[in-house]
Short mmCIF file of C-alpha atoms in Angstrom, two decimals:
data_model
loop_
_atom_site.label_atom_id
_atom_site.label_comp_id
_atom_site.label_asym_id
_atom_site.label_seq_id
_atom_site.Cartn_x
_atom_site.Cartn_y
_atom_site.Cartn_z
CA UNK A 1 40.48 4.15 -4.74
CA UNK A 2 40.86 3.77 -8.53
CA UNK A 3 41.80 6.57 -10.56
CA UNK A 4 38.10 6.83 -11.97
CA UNK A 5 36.91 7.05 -8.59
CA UNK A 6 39.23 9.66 -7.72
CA UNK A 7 38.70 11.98 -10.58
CA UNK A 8 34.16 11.59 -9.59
CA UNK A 9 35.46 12.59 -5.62
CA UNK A 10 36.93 16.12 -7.45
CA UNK A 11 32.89 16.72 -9.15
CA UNK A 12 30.20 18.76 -6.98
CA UNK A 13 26.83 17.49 -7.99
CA UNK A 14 25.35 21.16 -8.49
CA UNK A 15 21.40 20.12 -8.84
CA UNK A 16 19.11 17.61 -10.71
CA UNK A 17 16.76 17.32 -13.65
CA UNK A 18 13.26 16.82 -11.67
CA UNK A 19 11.30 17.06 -15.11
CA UNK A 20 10.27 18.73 -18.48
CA UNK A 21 8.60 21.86 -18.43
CA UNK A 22 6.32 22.87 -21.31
CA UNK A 23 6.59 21.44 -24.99
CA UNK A 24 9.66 23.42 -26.30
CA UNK A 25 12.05 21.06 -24.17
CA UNK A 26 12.64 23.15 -21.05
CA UNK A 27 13.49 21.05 -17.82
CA UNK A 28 13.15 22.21 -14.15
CA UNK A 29 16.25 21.85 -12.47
CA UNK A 30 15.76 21.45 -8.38
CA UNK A 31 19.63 23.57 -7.48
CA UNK A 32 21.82 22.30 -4.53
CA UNK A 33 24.02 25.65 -4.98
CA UNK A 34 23.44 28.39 -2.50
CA UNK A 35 22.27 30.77 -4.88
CA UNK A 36 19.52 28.83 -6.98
CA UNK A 37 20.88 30.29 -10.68
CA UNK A 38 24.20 29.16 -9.62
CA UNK A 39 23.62 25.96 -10.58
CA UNK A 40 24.54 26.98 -14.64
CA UNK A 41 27.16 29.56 -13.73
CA UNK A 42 30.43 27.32 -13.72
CA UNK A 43 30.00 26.28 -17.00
CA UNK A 44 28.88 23.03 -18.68
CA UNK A 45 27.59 20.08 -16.40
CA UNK A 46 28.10 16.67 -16.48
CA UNK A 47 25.61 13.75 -15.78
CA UNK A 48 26.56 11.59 -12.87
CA UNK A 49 28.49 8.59 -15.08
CA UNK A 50 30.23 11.82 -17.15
CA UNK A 51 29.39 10.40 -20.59
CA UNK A 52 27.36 13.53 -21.47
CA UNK A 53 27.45 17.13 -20.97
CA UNK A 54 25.46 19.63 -21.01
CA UNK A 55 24.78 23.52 -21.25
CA UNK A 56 22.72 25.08 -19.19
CA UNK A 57 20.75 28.49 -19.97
CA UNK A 58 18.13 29.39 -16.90
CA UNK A 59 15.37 30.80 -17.91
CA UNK A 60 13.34 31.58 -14.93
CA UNK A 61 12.60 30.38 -11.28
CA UNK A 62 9.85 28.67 -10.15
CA UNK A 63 8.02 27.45 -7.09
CA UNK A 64 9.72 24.86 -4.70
CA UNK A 65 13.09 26.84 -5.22
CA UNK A 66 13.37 25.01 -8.24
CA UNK A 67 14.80 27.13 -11.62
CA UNK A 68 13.89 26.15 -15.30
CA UNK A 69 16.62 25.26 -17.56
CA UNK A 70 16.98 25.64 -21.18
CA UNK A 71 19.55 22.75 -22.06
CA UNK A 72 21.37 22.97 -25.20
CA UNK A 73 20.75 20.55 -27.91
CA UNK A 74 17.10 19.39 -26.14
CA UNK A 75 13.97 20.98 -27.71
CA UNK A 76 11.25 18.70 -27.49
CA UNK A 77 9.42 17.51 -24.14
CA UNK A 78 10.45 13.72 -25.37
CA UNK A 79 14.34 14.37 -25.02
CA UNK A 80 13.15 16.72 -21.58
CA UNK A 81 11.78 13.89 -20.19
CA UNK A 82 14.67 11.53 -20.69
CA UNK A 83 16.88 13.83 -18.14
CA UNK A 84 14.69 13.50 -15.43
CA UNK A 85 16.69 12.61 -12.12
CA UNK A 86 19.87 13.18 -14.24
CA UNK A 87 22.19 14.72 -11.36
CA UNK A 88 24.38 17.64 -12.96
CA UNK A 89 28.23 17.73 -11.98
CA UNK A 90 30.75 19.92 -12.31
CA UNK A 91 34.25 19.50 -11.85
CA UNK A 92 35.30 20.96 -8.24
CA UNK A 93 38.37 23.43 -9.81
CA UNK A 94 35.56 25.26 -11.56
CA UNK A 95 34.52 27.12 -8.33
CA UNK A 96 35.86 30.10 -7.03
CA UNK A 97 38.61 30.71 -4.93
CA UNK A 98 37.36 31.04 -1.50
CA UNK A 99 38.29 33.44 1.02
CA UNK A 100 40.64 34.12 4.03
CA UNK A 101 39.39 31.30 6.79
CA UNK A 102 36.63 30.37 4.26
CA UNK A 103 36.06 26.77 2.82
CA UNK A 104 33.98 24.42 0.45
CA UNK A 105 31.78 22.02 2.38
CA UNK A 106 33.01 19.85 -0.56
CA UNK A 107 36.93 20.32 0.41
CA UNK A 108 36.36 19.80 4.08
CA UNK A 109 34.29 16.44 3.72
CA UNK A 110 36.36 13.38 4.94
CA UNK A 111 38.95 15.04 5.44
CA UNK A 112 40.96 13.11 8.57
CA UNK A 113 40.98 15.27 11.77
CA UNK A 114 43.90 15.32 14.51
CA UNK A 115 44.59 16.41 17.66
CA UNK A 116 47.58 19.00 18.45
CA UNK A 117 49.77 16.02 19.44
CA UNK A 118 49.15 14.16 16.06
CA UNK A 119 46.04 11.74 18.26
CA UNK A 120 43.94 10.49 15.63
CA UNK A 121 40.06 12.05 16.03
CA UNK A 122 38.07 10.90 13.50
CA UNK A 123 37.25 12.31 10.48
CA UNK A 124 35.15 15.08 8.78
CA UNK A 125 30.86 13.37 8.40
CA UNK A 126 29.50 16.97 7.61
CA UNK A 127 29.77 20.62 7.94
CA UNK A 128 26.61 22.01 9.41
CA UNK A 129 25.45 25.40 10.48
CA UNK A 130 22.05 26.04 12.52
CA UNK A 131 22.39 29.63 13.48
CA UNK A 132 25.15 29.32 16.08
CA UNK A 133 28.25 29.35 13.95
CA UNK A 134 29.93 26.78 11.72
CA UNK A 135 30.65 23.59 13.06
CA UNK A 136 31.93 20.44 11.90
CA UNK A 137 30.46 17.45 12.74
CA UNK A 138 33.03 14.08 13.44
CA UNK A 139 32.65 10.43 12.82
CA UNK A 140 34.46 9.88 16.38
CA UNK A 141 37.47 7.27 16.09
CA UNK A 142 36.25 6.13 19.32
CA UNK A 143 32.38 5.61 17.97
CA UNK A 144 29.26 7.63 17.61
CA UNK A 145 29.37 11.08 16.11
CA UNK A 146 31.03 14.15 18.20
CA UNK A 147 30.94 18.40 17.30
CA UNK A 148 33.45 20.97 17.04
CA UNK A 149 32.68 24.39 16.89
CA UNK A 150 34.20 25.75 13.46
CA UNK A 151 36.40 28.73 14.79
CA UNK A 152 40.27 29.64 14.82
CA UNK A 153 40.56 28.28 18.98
CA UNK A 154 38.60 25.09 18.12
CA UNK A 155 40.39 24.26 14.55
CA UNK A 156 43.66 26.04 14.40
CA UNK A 157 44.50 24.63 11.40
CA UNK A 158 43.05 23.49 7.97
CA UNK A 159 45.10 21.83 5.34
CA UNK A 160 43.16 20.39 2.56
CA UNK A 161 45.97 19.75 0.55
CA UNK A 162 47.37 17.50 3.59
CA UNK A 163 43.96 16.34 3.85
CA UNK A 164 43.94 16.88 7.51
CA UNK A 165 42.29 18.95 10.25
CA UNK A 166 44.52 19.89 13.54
CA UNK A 167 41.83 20.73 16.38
CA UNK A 168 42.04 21.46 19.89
CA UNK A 169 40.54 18.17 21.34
CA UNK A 170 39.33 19.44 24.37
CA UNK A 171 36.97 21.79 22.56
CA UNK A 172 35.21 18.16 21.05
CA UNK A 173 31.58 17.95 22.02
CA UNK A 174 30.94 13.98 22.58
CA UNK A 175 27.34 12.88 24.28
CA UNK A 176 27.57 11.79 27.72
CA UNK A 177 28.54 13.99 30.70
CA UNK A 178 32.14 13.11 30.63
CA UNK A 179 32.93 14.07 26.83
CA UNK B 1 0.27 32.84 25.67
CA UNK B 2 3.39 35.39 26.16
CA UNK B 3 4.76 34.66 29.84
CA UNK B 4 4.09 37.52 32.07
CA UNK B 5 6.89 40.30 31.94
CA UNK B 6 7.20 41.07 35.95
CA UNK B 7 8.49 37.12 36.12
CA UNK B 8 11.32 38.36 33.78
CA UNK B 9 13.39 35.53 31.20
CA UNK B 10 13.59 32.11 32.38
CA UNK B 11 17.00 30.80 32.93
CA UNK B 12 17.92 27.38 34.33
CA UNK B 13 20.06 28.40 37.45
CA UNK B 14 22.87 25.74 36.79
CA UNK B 15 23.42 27.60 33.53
CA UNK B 16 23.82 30.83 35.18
CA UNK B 17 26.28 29.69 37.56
CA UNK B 18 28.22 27.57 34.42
CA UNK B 19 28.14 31.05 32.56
CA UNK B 20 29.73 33.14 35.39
CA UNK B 21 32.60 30.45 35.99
CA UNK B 22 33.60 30.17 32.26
CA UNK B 23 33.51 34.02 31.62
CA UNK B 24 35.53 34.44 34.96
CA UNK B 25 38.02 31.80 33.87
CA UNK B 26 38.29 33.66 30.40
CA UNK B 27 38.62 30.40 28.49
CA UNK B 28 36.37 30.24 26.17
CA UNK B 29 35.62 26.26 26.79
CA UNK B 30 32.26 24.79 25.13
CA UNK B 31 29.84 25.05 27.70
CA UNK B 32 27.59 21.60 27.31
CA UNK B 33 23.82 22.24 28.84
CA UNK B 34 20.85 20.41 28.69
CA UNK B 35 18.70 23.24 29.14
CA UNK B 36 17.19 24.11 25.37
CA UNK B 37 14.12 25.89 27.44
CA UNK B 38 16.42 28.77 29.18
CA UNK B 39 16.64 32.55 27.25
CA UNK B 40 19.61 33.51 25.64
CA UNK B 41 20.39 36.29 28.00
CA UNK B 42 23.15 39.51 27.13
CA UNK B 43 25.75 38.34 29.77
CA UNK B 44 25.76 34.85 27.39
CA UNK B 45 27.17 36.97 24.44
CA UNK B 46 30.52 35.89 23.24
CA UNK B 47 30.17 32.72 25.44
CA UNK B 48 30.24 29.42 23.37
CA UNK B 49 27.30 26.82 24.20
CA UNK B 50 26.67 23.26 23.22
CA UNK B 51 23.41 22.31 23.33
CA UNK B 52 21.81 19.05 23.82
CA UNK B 53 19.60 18.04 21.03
CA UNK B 54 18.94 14.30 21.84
CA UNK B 55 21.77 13.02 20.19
CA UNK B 56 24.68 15.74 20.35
CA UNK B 57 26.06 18.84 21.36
CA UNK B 58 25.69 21.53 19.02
CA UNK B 59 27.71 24.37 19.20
CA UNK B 60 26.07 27.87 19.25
CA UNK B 61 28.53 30.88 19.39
CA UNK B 62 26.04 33.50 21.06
CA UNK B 63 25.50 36.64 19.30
CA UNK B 64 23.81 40.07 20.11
CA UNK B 65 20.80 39.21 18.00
CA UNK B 66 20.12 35.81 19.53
CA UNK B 67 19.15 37.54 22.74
CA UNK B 68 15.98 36.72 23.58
CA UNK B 69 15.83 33.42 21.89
CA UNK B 70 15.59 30.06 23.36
CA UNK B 71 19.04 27.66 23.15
CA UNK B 72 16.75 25.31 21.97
CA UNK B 73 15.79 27.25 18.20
CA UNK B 74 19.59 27.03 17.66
CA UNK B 75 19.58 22.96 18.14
CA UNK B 76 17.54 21.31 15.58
CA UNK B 77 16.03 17.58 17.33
CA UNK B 78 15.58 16.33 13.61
CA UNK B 79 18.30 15.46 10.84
CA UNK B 80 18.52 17.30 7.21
CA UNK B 81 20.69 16.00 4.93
CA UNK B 82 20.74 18.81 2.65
CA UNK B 83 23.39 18.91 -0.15
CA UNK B 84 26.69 20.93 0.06
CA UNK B 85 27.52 21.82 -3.31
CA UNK B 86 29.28 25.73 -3.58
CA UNK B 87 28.23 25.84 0.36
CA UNK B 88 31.32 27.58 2.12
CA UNK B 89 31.67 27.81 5.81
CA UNK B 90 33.45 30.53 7.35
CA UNK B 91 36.49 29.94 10.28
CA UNK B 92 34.87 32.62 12.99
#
């Protein structure tokens, strides 16, 4: 991985420019934070190639879950329009600390997972929750795609610094009867 | 139409019997069903399921409030992709 490449891997994409709203050059921004407004609160954004930045004022919600967006320095529908599918980044150090037993989706994402003996797993494909808990979902080293609950018996340990997950394997849901 | 009260919660029986053997063993293993159709019943809380969605396992960590429900509402049979950005998830 070049050093470019790195540097994009420590962005969150935080929304996208879906269009211009109005003639005064307001945009409607489609969020991908948890709270829609969130998507201006860590500061300036950068498009996807980081050659531009920009400010972001929101200005109101609207249908869809989508928020309109006052950017800095555009004020006519023309330069509104221009932005459209421009995907706003921010640099990952920006957010807040998280808490106690708490993690970014973003930290935990390929992150290479191990068993208690040091057995190589897999690694991290997504971090999903449907009602029943966290869980992390695993590109299987042995093929296909296996779950693990997300909870202190099933993942002891969590070092994102080590960039490595120590689970108990036999809590590793793999289709078939005998996973 | 609501099923008839006097028949009381349906419950695959396998899934009874896996229930009573893990909370005996006081392990708290995964247990994997097939059965998305059987109620969440009270003596499930604290238990750990995965349920079969056609593809997976996905683990649901049984609550109070999910009493009631099916094991199937907590298994969804079609992928989202949705985006992550300040998502956190929380070690229970």
């Amino acid at each position: 991985m070049s050093d470019t490449d790195q540097e994009q891997s420590k962005r969150v994409c935080v929304g996208v420019v879906t269009g211009a709203h109005g003639l005064k050059g307001l945009v409607r921004v489609r969020p991908y934070t948890d709270v829609p407004e969130d998507v201006g609160a860590y500061g300036p954004v950068e498009s996807e190639d980081g050659s531009r930045s920009f400010e972001l004022e929101i200005r109101n919600r609207t249908g869809k879950g989508q928020v309109l967006v006052y950017i800095k320095g555009i004020d006519d529908r023309t330069a509104a329009e221009g932005l459209k599918s421009t995907l706003l980044f921010v640099p990952r150090d920006r957010l807040p600390a998280a808490e106690d037993d708490e993690f970014y989706h973003a930290d935990l994402l390929g992150l290479s997972i191990v068993g208690q003996d040091g057995e190589t797993v897999g690694t991290v494909r997504s971090v999903e929750n449907f009602g029943g808990g966290d869980m992390l979902e695993i590109d299987d080293a042995r093929g296909g795609v296996a779950t693990i609950p997300f909870t202190l018996a099933a993942v002891p340990e969590v070092d994102i610094g080590a960039g490595r997950v120590v689970v108990d394997v036999s809590q590793i849901l793999r289709a078939g009867k005998d996973g | 139409m609501a099923r008839s009260v006097w028949k009381g919660p349906f419950v695959d029986s396998y899934l009874l019997k896996k229930a009573e053997v893990a909370r005996a063993s006081g392990r708290n293993d995964v247990i994997k069903t097939w059965s998305r159709r059987s109620t969440i019943l009270p003596q499930f809380v604290g238990l750990t399921f995965g349920v079969y969605n056609g593809h997976k396992f996905i683990p649901v960590l049984v609550t109070e409030n999910m009493v009631g429900q099916k094991f199937g509402e907590f298994s969804p049979t079609r992928s989202y992709f949705g985006h992550q950005a300040d998502r956190k998830a929380r070690r229970g």
